[in-house]
Amino acid sequence: MKITMKKLYSMILLLIIFIAILVLRIFDYRIQTYVLCGLLMLFYLFLNQQYIFFCISKYGLKICAIFVFLVLMTLISVIESKTRISFFYQIMLFFLFYIFFSTFYIKNGENSYHWLFLSLYKASIFLSLAGIYEGLIRENLFRDLIYSNYFAYAEHTDLYRVSLMFIHPIVYAHFVMLMLIYGFYFDKSKYKIINCTILLVNIYLTKARSIWISIAVVAVIYLIKKNILCRNKIKKRTLICLFAMPVVLLLGYYYFLDEFIVQKIWGRFIEAFSSNSYFLRISAINNLLEYFLHDNSFLRILFGNGNGAATVMMENVVSVRGIGQYSMTTTDNFYLSFLYNFGIFTIFILFLFLIGVFKRTLTTNHRLLEYIGLSLISSIIAIVFYDVFSWEIIIFLIMSQVALYNMITLNNISDKEINK
């Protein structure tokens, strides 16, 4: 694929926005993140304004209409003091992500998706080596920079979870999972198994239960699709990679560190139903549902309270009821927060989209679309266990995939064209 100077500038801009989101979040500069990244994307859209109308009319009219609705609902809620102005800026940023990526793909072609993810995949290998080192010393390598070290209390103990500069382990694990799936599909180097195993080691070190569930479900879907639905013969190299990664991981850890990984992972799942955090989450979910069903009008139940309203409501509950069983200000569940923020009607539309992704992934023979579908399914499962709207870096990556998924499904592009 020939890369012109204009395309090179576009690729550099993509990476600058990604790095800006990551670095500014390290210092908890949320508003600065929204303003800087928003201005960068608006500047790009201004330079390529001839593509915007085409992009919206052909590839994003329905999604853009939904985003406009969410923005208006959030603005109304800001006026009514149900949410904060920062959450209005946040939903505007997410809207810009979608328009930006749709315009970017139209201008540079669908293969431009690989510019971003291939760069991040290669960077993630080096990051993962740092993650392994962090896991060995059990101390965050960026502890003097990040505004909040979530697991400082667990440093130098078996409870420590690797997060690097991503602040929270589950966010880092989600990023690594997306890179792992990309590597499984598109890493053509002879070090593919080693690279993917290194990424798996990092997921293990984050102790993120939801990511293991996501990986297991995606692996099962992949095998069912290839062997039963499509009856395609899986390449020997692919099978070796699929089964070699966990085997190398298990044997390597047992031999070098005398740790039986299966037992450790299973212990984390058992802990989910017996630890104090389980009861805190149940209490938080009860609070959210109580306020959603009993303290809202019918229109609010139907259309929600605006972006961030769930967080504001739960912060108010904590301030009134104090700490203890009410100390959670998040449900750690994207779909429950989304329900409170945007209502039954919007979450119904979201579920229709998710069902469509699942169905298309099972039936398509389009390789890139299959990869994006499995990647989105992995994210769909992972965000059941945390509120992804709080982490702009993951939304940035998800929106890059949603925009391309929407373009491919509407354009019905062939594998030859997409992979040449």
Short mmCIF file of C-alpha atoms in Angstrom, two decimals:
data_model
loop_
_atom_site.label_atom_id
_atom_site.label_comp_id
_atom_site.label_asym_id
_atom_site.label_seq_id
_atom_site.Cartn_x
_atom_site.Cartn_y
_atom_site.Cartn_z
CA MET A 1 0.00 0.00 0.00
CA LYS A 2 1.52 3.33 -1.11
CA ILE A 3 1.72 5.96 1.61
CA THR A 4 1.71 9.59 0.45
CA MET A 5 2.85 12.52 2.60
CA LYS A 6 -0.77 13.54 3.23
CA LYS A 7 -1.60 10.03 4.44
CA LEU A 8 1.52 10.03 6.58
CA TYR A 9 0.41 13.29 8.22
CA SER A 10 -3.01 11.76 8.86
CA MET A 11 -1.43 8.72 10.49
CA ILE A 12 0.76 10.91 12.70
CA LEU A 13 -2.30 12.92 13.75
CA LEU A 14 -4.04 9.69 14.78
CA LEU A 15 -1.14 8.70 17.00
CA ILE A 16 -0.87 12.22 18.47
CA ILE A 17 -4.53 12.13 19.50
CA PHE A 18 -4.10 8.67 21.05
CA ILE A 19 -0.98 9.74 22.97
CA ALA A 20 -2.64 13.02 24.04
CA ILE A 21 -5.62 11.15 25.51
CA LEU A 22 -3.34 8.74 27.34
CA VAL A 23 -0.86 11.31 28.68
CA LEU A 24 -3.40 13.94 29.73
CA ARG A 25 -5.41 11.30 31.58
CA ILE A 26 -2.29 10.34 33.55
CA PHE A 27 -2.47 13.80 35.16
CA ASP A 28 -6.31 13.73 35.31
CA TYR A 29 -6.62 16.66 32.90
CA ARG A 30 -10.06 15.67 31.62
CA ILE A 31 -11.25 19.03 30.32
CA GLN A 32 -7.86 19.64 28.72
CA THR A 33 -8.18 16.22 27.04
CA TYR A 34 -11.58 17.07 25.61
CA VAL A 35 -10.47 20.50 24.39
CA LEU A 36 -7.11 19.51 22.88
CA CYS A 37 -8.31 16.32 21.16
CA GLY A 38 -11.52 18.03 20.08
CA LEU A 39 -9.58 20.89 18.47
CA LEU A 40 -7.21 18.47 16.71
CA MET A 41 -10.11 16.51 15.25
CA LEU A 42 -12.04 19.67 14.30
CA PHE A 43 -8.93 20.98 12.55
CA TYR A 44 -8.69 17.72 10.57
CA LEU A 45 -12.41 17.83 9.74
CA PHE A 46 -12.11 21.47 8.64
CA LEU A 47 -9.30 20.57 6.23
CA ASN A 48 -11.39 17.68 4.87
CA GLN A 49 -14.84 19.22 5.07
CA GLN A 50 -15.73 17.99 1.57
CA TYR A 51 -15.90 14.45 3.00
CA ILE A 52 -18.05 15.19 6.06
CA PHE A 53 -21.49 15.46 4.41
CA PHE A 54 -20.83 12.32 2.36
CA CYS A 55 -19.63 10.54 5.48
CA ILE A 56 -22.72 11.44 7.52
CA SER A 57 -25.27 10.90 4.76
CA LYS A 58 -23.97 7.53 3.55
CA TYR A 59 -22.25 5.90 6.49
CA GLY A 60 -23.45 7.49 9.68
CA LEU A 61 -26.85 9.16 9.46
CA LYS A 62 -28.54 6.89 12.04
CA ILE A 63 -25.58 6.81 14.44
CA CYS A 64 -25.07 10.57 14.12
CA ALA A 65 -28.79 11.13 14.83
CA ILE A 66 -28.48 9.01 17.99
CA PHE A 67 -25.37 10.94 19.07
CA VAL A 68 -27.13 14.29 18.51
CA PHE A 69 -29.99 13.03 20.67
CA LEU A 70 -27.56 11.99 23.45
CA VAL A 71 -25.81 15.37 23.28
CA LEU A 72 -29.12 17.25 23.55
CA MET A 73 -30.30 15.10 26.47
CA THR A 74 -27.01 15.76 28.26
CA LEU A 75 -27.27 19.51 27.61
CA ILE A 76 -30.79 19.58 29.08
CA SER A 77 -29.56 17.64 32.12
CA VAL A 78 -26.68 20.10 32.60
CA ILE A 79 -29.21 22.96 32.64
CA GLU A 80 -31.31 21.02 35.19
CA SER A 81 -28.16 20.25 37.26
CA LYS A 82 -28.60 16.49 36.89
CA THR A 83 -25.11 16.22 35.43
CA ARG A 84 -21.96 18.35 35.00
CA ILE A 85 -20.75 20.35 32.01
CA SER A 86 -17.63 18.14 31.80
CA PHE A 87 -19.85 15.19 30.86
CA PHE A 88 -21.37 17.29 28.07
CA TYR A 89 -17.87 17.90 26.71
CA GLN A 90 -17.17 14.18 27.05
CA ILE A 91 -20.17 13.03 24.98
CA MET A 92 -19.29 15.67 22.38
CA LEU A 93 -15.78 14.19 22.21
CA PHE A 94 -17.19 10.69 21.64
CA PHE A 95 -19.40 12.08 18.87
CA LEU A 96 -16.31 13.69 17.30
CA PHE A 97 -14.46 10.36 17.51
CA TYR A 98 -17.07 8.75 15.28
CA ILE A 99 -17.22 11.59 12.72
CA PHE A 100 -13.43 11.85 12.71
CA PHE A 101 -12.83 8.15 12.06
CA SER A 102 -15.59 7.92 9.43
CA THR A 103 -14.11 10.87 7.56
CA PHE A 104 -10.60 9.50 8.02
CA TYR A 105 -11.52 6.15 6.44
CA ILE A 106 -13.35 7.76 3.54
CA LYS A 107 -10.36 9.98 2.75
CA ASN A 108 -7.58 7.44 3.29
CA GLY A 109 -9.27 4.12 2.57
CA GLU A 110 -10.23 1.25 4.87
CA ASN A 111 -6.68 -0.06 5.04
CA SER A 112 -5.77 3.08 6.99
CA TYR A 113 -7.29 1.31 10.01
CA HIS A 114 -4.13 -0.82 10.07
CA TRP A 115 -1.96 2.27 10.40
CA LEU A 116 -3.29 2.93 13.86
CA PHE A 117 -3.64 -0.62 15.14
CA LEU A 118 -0.39 -1.96 13.67
CA SER A 119 1.50 0.92 15.30
CA LEU A 120 -0.26 0.31 18.62
CA TYR A 121 0.27 -3.45 18.32
CA LYS A 122 4.03 -3.05 17.92
CA ALA A 123 4.12 -0.52 20.76
CA SER A 124 2.05 -2.87 22.94
CA ILE A 125 4.75 -5.58 22.68
CA PHE A 126 7.33 -3.24 24.20
CA LEU A 127 4.79 -2.01 26.75
CA SER A 128 4.05 -5.62 27.68
CA LEU A 129 7.72 -6.27 28.40
CA ALA A 130 7.57 -3.31 30.79
CA GLY A 131 4.35 -4.79 32.18
CA ILE A 132 6.10 -8.09 32.94
CA TYR A 133 8.87 -6.20 34.73
CA GLU A 134 6.25 -4.25 36.71
CA GLY A 135 4.57 -7.53 37.62
CA LEU A 136 7.86 -8.92 38.90
CA ILE A 137 8.74 -5.91 41.07
CA ARG A 138 5.03 -5.35 41.98
CA GLU A 139 5.27 -1.60 41.84
CA ASN A 140 3.81 0.78 39.25
CA LEU A 141 6.54 2.10 36.97
CA PHE A 142 4.66 5.40 36.55
CA ARG A 143 3.62 5.83 40.19
CA ASP A 144 5.29 9.26 40.44
CA LEU A 145 3.41 10.57 37.39
CA ILE A 146 -0.15 9.23 37.50
CA TYR A 147 -2.66 11.17 39.58
CA SER A 148 -4.08 8.09 41.26
CA ASN A 149 -2.39 4.76 41.88
CA TYR A 150 -5.46 2.58 42.42
CA PHE A 151 -3.52 -0.36 43.78
CA ALA A 152 -0.78 1.35 45.79
CA TYR A 153 -2.03 -0.52 48.85
CA ALA A 154 -1.22 -3.82 47.12
CA GLU A 155 2.32 -2.96 45.98
CA HIS A 156 4.92 -5.61 46.84
CA THR A 157 2.17 -8.14 47.62
CA ASP A 158 0.45 -10.95 45.71
CA LEU A 159 -2.60 -8.68 45.32
CA TYR A 160 -0.76 -6.26 43.04
CA ARG A 161 -2.23 -5.78 39.56
CA VAL A 162 -0.25 -4.39 36.61
CA SER A 163 -1.61 -1.21 35.02
CA LEU A 164 1.42 0.79 33.76
CA MET A 165 0.34 4.30 32.65
CA PHE A 166 -3.26 3.19 32.00
CA ILE A 167 -4.06 3.89 35.69
CA HIS A 168 -6.52 1.03 36.19
CA PRO A 169 -5.64 -2.65 35.50
CA ILE A 170 -8.88 -3.45 33.67
CA VAL A 171 -8.32 -0.55 31.26
CA TYR A 172 -4.81 -1.77 30.50
CA ALA A 173 -6.11 -5.35 30.16
CA HIS A 174 -8.81 -4.18 27.73
CA PHE A 175 -6.19 -2.40 25.60
CA VAL A 176 -3.94 -5.48 25.60
CA MET A 177 -6.90 -7.73 24.68
CA LEU A 178 -7.66 -5.58 21.61
CA MET A 179 -4.00 -5.78 20.60
CA LEU A 180 -3.99 -9.56 21.18
CA ILE A 181 -6.93 -10.11 18.84
CA TYR A 182 -5.33 -7.85 16.24
CA GLY A 183 -2.05 -9.76 16.50
CA PHE A 184 -3.83 -13.11 16.19
CA TYR A 185 -5.37 -12.01 12.89
CA PHE A 186 -2.72 -9.79 11.31
CA ASP A 187 0.70 -10.54 12.82
CA LYS A 188 2.47 -12.35 9.98
CA SER A 189 5.89 -12.43 11.58
CA LYS A 190 7.63 -15.60 12.74
CA TYR A 191 7.42 -14.23 16.29
CA LYS A 192 3.62 -14.21 16.31
CA ILE A 193 3.25 -16.87 19.02
CA ILE A 194 5.85 -15.17 21.22
CA ASN A 195 4.27 -11.75 20.76
CA CYS A 196 0.76 -12.98 21.55
CA THR A 197 2.02 -14.96 24.56
CA ILE A 198 3.69 -11.84 25.96
CA LEU A 199 0.37 -10.01 25.65
CA LEU A 200 -1.42 -12.90 27.39
CA VAL A 201 1.08 -12.76 30.26
CA ASN A 202 0.20 -9.10 30.75
CA ILE A 203 -3.51 -9.88 30.84
CA TYR A 204 -2.78 -12.45 33.52
CA LEU A 205 -0.77 -9.90 35.52
CA THR A 206 -3.68 -7.44 35.47
CA LYS A 207 -5.87 -10.07 37.20
CA ALA A 208 -8.82 -8.79 35.13
CA ARG A 209 -11.55 -11.47 35.31
CA SER A 210 -13.78 -9.89 32.67
CA ILE A 211 -11.00 -9.96 30.07
CA TRP A 212 -10.47 -13.70 30.56
CA ILE A 213 -14.21 -14.21 30.02
CA SER A 214 -14.05 -12.07 26.86
CA ILE A 215 -11.08 -13.99 25.45
CA ALA A 216 -12.70 -17.36 26.20
CA VAL A 217 -16.00 -16.37 24.55
CA VAL A 218 -14.26 -14.93 21.47
CA ALA A 219 -12.11 -18.09 21.11
CA VAL A 220 -15.23 -20.31 21.30
CA ILE A 221 -17.08 -18.14 18.74
CA TYR A 222 -14.06 -18.27 16.42
CA LEU A 223 -13.83 -22.07 16.59
CA ILE A 224 -17.61 -22.54 16.16
CA LYS A 225 -17.68 -20.19 13.19
CA LYS A 226 -14.73 -21.80 11.43
CA ASN A 227 -15.57 -25.45 12.11
CA ILE A 228 -19.37 -25.56 12.19
CA LEU A 229 -20.99 -22.54 10.56
CA CYS A 230 -18.54 -21.83 7.74
CA ARG A 231 -16.88 -25.26 7.68
CA ASN A 232 -13.60 -23.67 6.71
CA LYS A 233 -10.47 -25.60 7.42
CA ILE A 234 -8.42 -23.65 9.94
CA LYS A 235 -4.80 -23.23 8.93
CA LYS A 236 -2.34 -25.35 10.88
CA ARG A 237 -0.36 -22.24 11.88
CA THR A 238 -3.51 -20.60 13.26
CA LEU A 239 -4.39 -23.67 15.34
CA ILE A 240 -0.85 -23.90 16.68
CA CYS A 241 -0.97 -20.22 17.66
CA LEU A 242 -4.40 -20.57 19.28
CA PHE A 243 -3.38 -23.46 21.51
CA ALA A 244 0.33 -22.74 21.94
CA MET A 245 -0.17 -19.36 23.61
CA PRO A 246 -1.94 -20.61 26.76
CA VAL A 247 0.28 -23.73 26.94
CA VAL A 248 3.49 -21.65 26.82
CA LEU A 249 2.00 -19.27 29.38
CA LEU A 250 1.05 -22.07 31.78
CA LEU A 251 4.30 -24.00 31.53
CA GLY A 252 6.49 -20.91 31.57
CA TYR A 253 4.98 -19.52 34.75
CA TYR A 254 4.98 -22.89 36.48
CA TYR A 255 8.61 -23.57 35.59
CA PHE A 256 10.12 -20.13 36.26
CA LEU A 257 7.89 -18.75 39.03
CA ASP A 258 6.35 -21.90 40.53
CA GLU A 259 2.85 -20.44 39.99
CA PHE A 260 -0.03 -22.56 38.78
CA ILE A 261 -1.89 -20.01 36.68
CA VAL A 262 -5.21 -21.86 36.33
CA GLN A 263 -5.53 -21.97 40.11
CA LYS A 264 -4.70 -18.27 40.38
CA ILE A 265 -7.23 -17.26 37.72
CA TRP A 266 -9.93 -19.47 39.21
CA GLY A 267 -9.19 -17.95 42.61
CA ARG A 268 -9.92 -14.50 41.18
CA PHE A 269 -13.35 -15.66 39.99
CA ILE A 270 -14.16 -17.19 43.39
CA GLU A 271 -13.06 -13.95 45.02
CA ALA A 272 -15.58 -12.03 42.92
CA PHE A 273 -18.46 -13.62 44.86
CA SER A 274 -16.92 -13.59 48.31
CA SER A 275 -14.95 -10.35 48.65
CA ASN A 276 -16.18 -7.05 50.06
CA SER A 277 -16.22 -5.51 46.56
CA TYR A 278 -19.00 -7.93 45.56
CA PHE A 279 -21.32 -6.56 48.23
CA LEU A 280 -20.34 -2.99 47.39
CA ARG A 281 -21.22 -3.56 43.74
CA ILE A 282 -24.57 -5.14 44.59
CA SER A 283 -25.34 -2.16 46.84
CA ALA A 284 -24.34 0.28 44.07
CA ILE A 285 -26.55 -1.52 41.53
CA ASN A 286 -29.49 -1.44 43.95
CA ASN A 287 -28.98 2.30 44.48
CA LEU A 288 -28.94 3.00 40.75
CA LEU A 289 -32.04 0.94 39.98
CA GLU A 290 -33.90 2.43 42.95
CA TYR A 291 -33.28 5.99 41.79
CA PHE A 292 -33.87 5.16 38.13
CA LEU A 293 -37.27 3.53 38.69
CA HIS A 294 -38.65 5.57 41.58
CA ASP A 295 -37.12 9.06 41.28
CA ASN A 296 -37.56 9.57 37.55
CA SER A 297 -40.45 10.68 35.39
CA PHE A 298 -41.70 8.43 32.60
CA LEU A 299 -39.80 10.51 30.02
CA ARG A 300 -36.59 10.20 32.04
CA ILE A 301 -37.02 6.43 32.30
CA LEU A 302 -37.55 6.33 28.55
CA PHE A 303 -34.82 8.77 27.45
CA GLY A 304 -32.49 9.00 30.44
CA ASN A 305 -30.83 11.77 32.43
CA GLY A 306 -27.86 12.63 30.23
CA ASN A 307 -24.25 11.51 30.10
CA GLY A 308 -22.64 11.25 33.56
CA ALA A 309 -25.93 11.55 35.47
CA ALA A 310 -25.44 8.10 37.05
CA THR A 311 -22.06 9.17 38.47
CA VAL A 312 -23.48 12.44 39.83
CA MET A 313 -26.45 10.65 41.39
CA MET A 314 -24.27 8.05 43.10
CA GLU A 315 -21.84 10.69 44.37
CA ASN A 316 -24.82 12.44 45.97
CA VAL A 317 -25.94 9.16 47.54
CA VAL A 318 -22.49 8.64 49.06
CA SER A 319 -22.38 12.20 50.40
CA VAL A 320 -25.79 11.76 52.04
CA ARG A 321 -25.48 8.19 53.32
CA GLY A 322 -21.75 8.21 54.05
CA ILE A 323 -19.22 5.46 53.49
CA GLY A 324 -19.63 1.73 54.04
CA GLN A 325 -22.13 -0.15 51.93
CA TYR A 326 -22.92 3.01 49.92
CA SER A 327 -19.31 4.00 49.16
CA MET A 328 -19.35 2.90 45.48
CA THR A 329 -19.87 5.82 43.07
CA THR A 330 -20.01 3.52 40.06
CA THR A 331 -21.80 0.27 39.32
CA ASP A 332 -18.74 -1.05 37.47
CA ASN A 333 -21.21 -1.97 34.73
CA PHE A 334 -21.42 0.08 31.54
CA TYR A 335 -24.91 -1.08 30.61
CA LEU A 336 -26.50 -0.12 33.94
CA SER A 337 -24.85 3.31 33.83
CA PHE A 338 -25.94 3.67 30.20
CA LEU A 339 -29.51 2.76 31.19
CA TYR A 340 -29.63 5.51 33.83
CA ASN A 341 -27.88 8.05 31.60
CA PHE A 342 -29.75 7.45 28.34
CA GLY A 343 -32.89 5.48 29.17
CA ILE A 344 -34.67 2.35 28.01
CA PHE A 345 -35.22 3.58 24.44
CA THR A 346 -31.51 4.24 23.76
CA ILE A 347 -30.27 1.06 25.40
CA PHE A 348 -32.78 -0.89 23.27
CA ILE A 349 -31.17 0.64 20.15
CA LEU A 350 -27.73 -0.23 21.52
CA PHE A 351 -28.75 -3.86 22.03
CA LEU A 352 -30.11 -4.03 18.47
CA PHE A 353 -26.70 -2.87 17.23
CA LEU A 354 -24.90 -5.43 19.41
CA ILE A 355 -27.15 -8.24 18.16
CA GLY A 356 -26.44 -7.13 14.60
CA VAL A 357 -22.68 -7.23 15.25
CA PHE A 358 -22.93 -10.74 16.70
CA LYS A 359 -25.07 -12.03 13.82
CA ARG A 360 -22.88 -10.45 11.11
CA THR A 361 -19.71 -11.81 12.73
CA LEU A 362 -21.06 -15.36 12.65
CA THR A 363 -22.18 -15.20 9.03
CA THR A 364 -19.58 -13.06 7.23
CA ASN A 365 -16.69 -14.42 5.16
CA HIS A 366 -15.11 -10.96 5.14
CA ARG A 367 -11.84 -11.35 7.08
CA LEU A 368 -11.47 -7.78 8.33
CA LEU A 369 -15.16 -7.56 9.23
CA GLU A 370 -14.87 -10.87 11.11
CA TYR A 371 -11.91 -9.51 13.07
CA ILE A 372 -13.69 -6.24 13.92
CA GLY A 373 -16.81 -8.17 14.93
CA LEU A 374 -14.88 -10.44 17.31
CA SER A 375 -12.98 -7.45 18.67
CA LEU A 376 -16.25 -5.58 19.33
CA ILE A 377 -17.78 -8.69 20.93
CA SER A 378 -14.79 -8.92 23.28
CA SER A 379 -15.38 -5.28 24.27
CA ILE A 380 -19.13 -5.86 24.63
CA ILE A 381 -18.39 -8.53 27.25
CA ALA A 382 -15.56 -6.66 29.00
CA ILE A 383 -17.61 -3.51 29.65
CA VAL A 384 -20.21 -5.51 31.54
CA PHE A 385 -17.75 -5.25 34.43
CA TYR A 386 -16.69 -1.59 34.28
CA ASP A 387 -17.98 1.76 33.04
CA VAL A 388 -16.01 2.28 29.83
CA PHE A 389 -17.32 5.87 29.41
CA SER A 390 -14.92 6.84 32.20
CA TRP A 391 -11.94 5.85 30.05
CA GLU A 392 -11.67 7.90 26.85
CA ILE A 393 -8.70 5.90 25.55
CA ILE A 394 -10.82 2.74 25.16
CA ILE A 395 -13.73 4.66 23.62
CA PHE A 396 -11.25 6.07 21.08
CA LEU A 397 -10.27 2.54 20.00
CA ILE A 398 -13.85 1.22 20.03
CA MET A 399 -15.10 4.15 17.93
CA SER A 400 -12.33 3.50 15.40
CA GLN A 401 -13.74 -0.02 15.01
CA VAL A 402 -17.42 0.96 15.04
CA ALA A 403 -16.85 3.52 12.26
CA LEU A 404 -15.04 0.98 10.07
CA TYR A 405 -17.58 -1.76 10.85
CA ASN A 406 -20.39 0.55 9.81
CA MET A 407 -18.59 1.52 6.61
CA ILE A 408 -17.83 -2.06 5.56
CA THR A 409 -21.34 -3.37 6.27
CA LEU A 410 -22.94 -0.54 4.29
CA ASN A 411 -20.38 -0.65 1.49
CA ASN A 412 -20.15 -4.45 1.24
CA ILE A 413 -16.47 -4.25 0.35
CA SER A 414 -14.78 -7.44 -0.80
CA ASP A 415 -11.92 -9.16 1.01
CA LYS A 416 -9.60 -8.65 -1.97
CA GLU A 417 -10.14 -4.90 -1.92
CA ILE A 418 -9.69 -4.62 1.84
CA ASN A 419 -6.62 -6.84 2.14
CA LYS A 420 -4.66 -5.93 -0.96
#
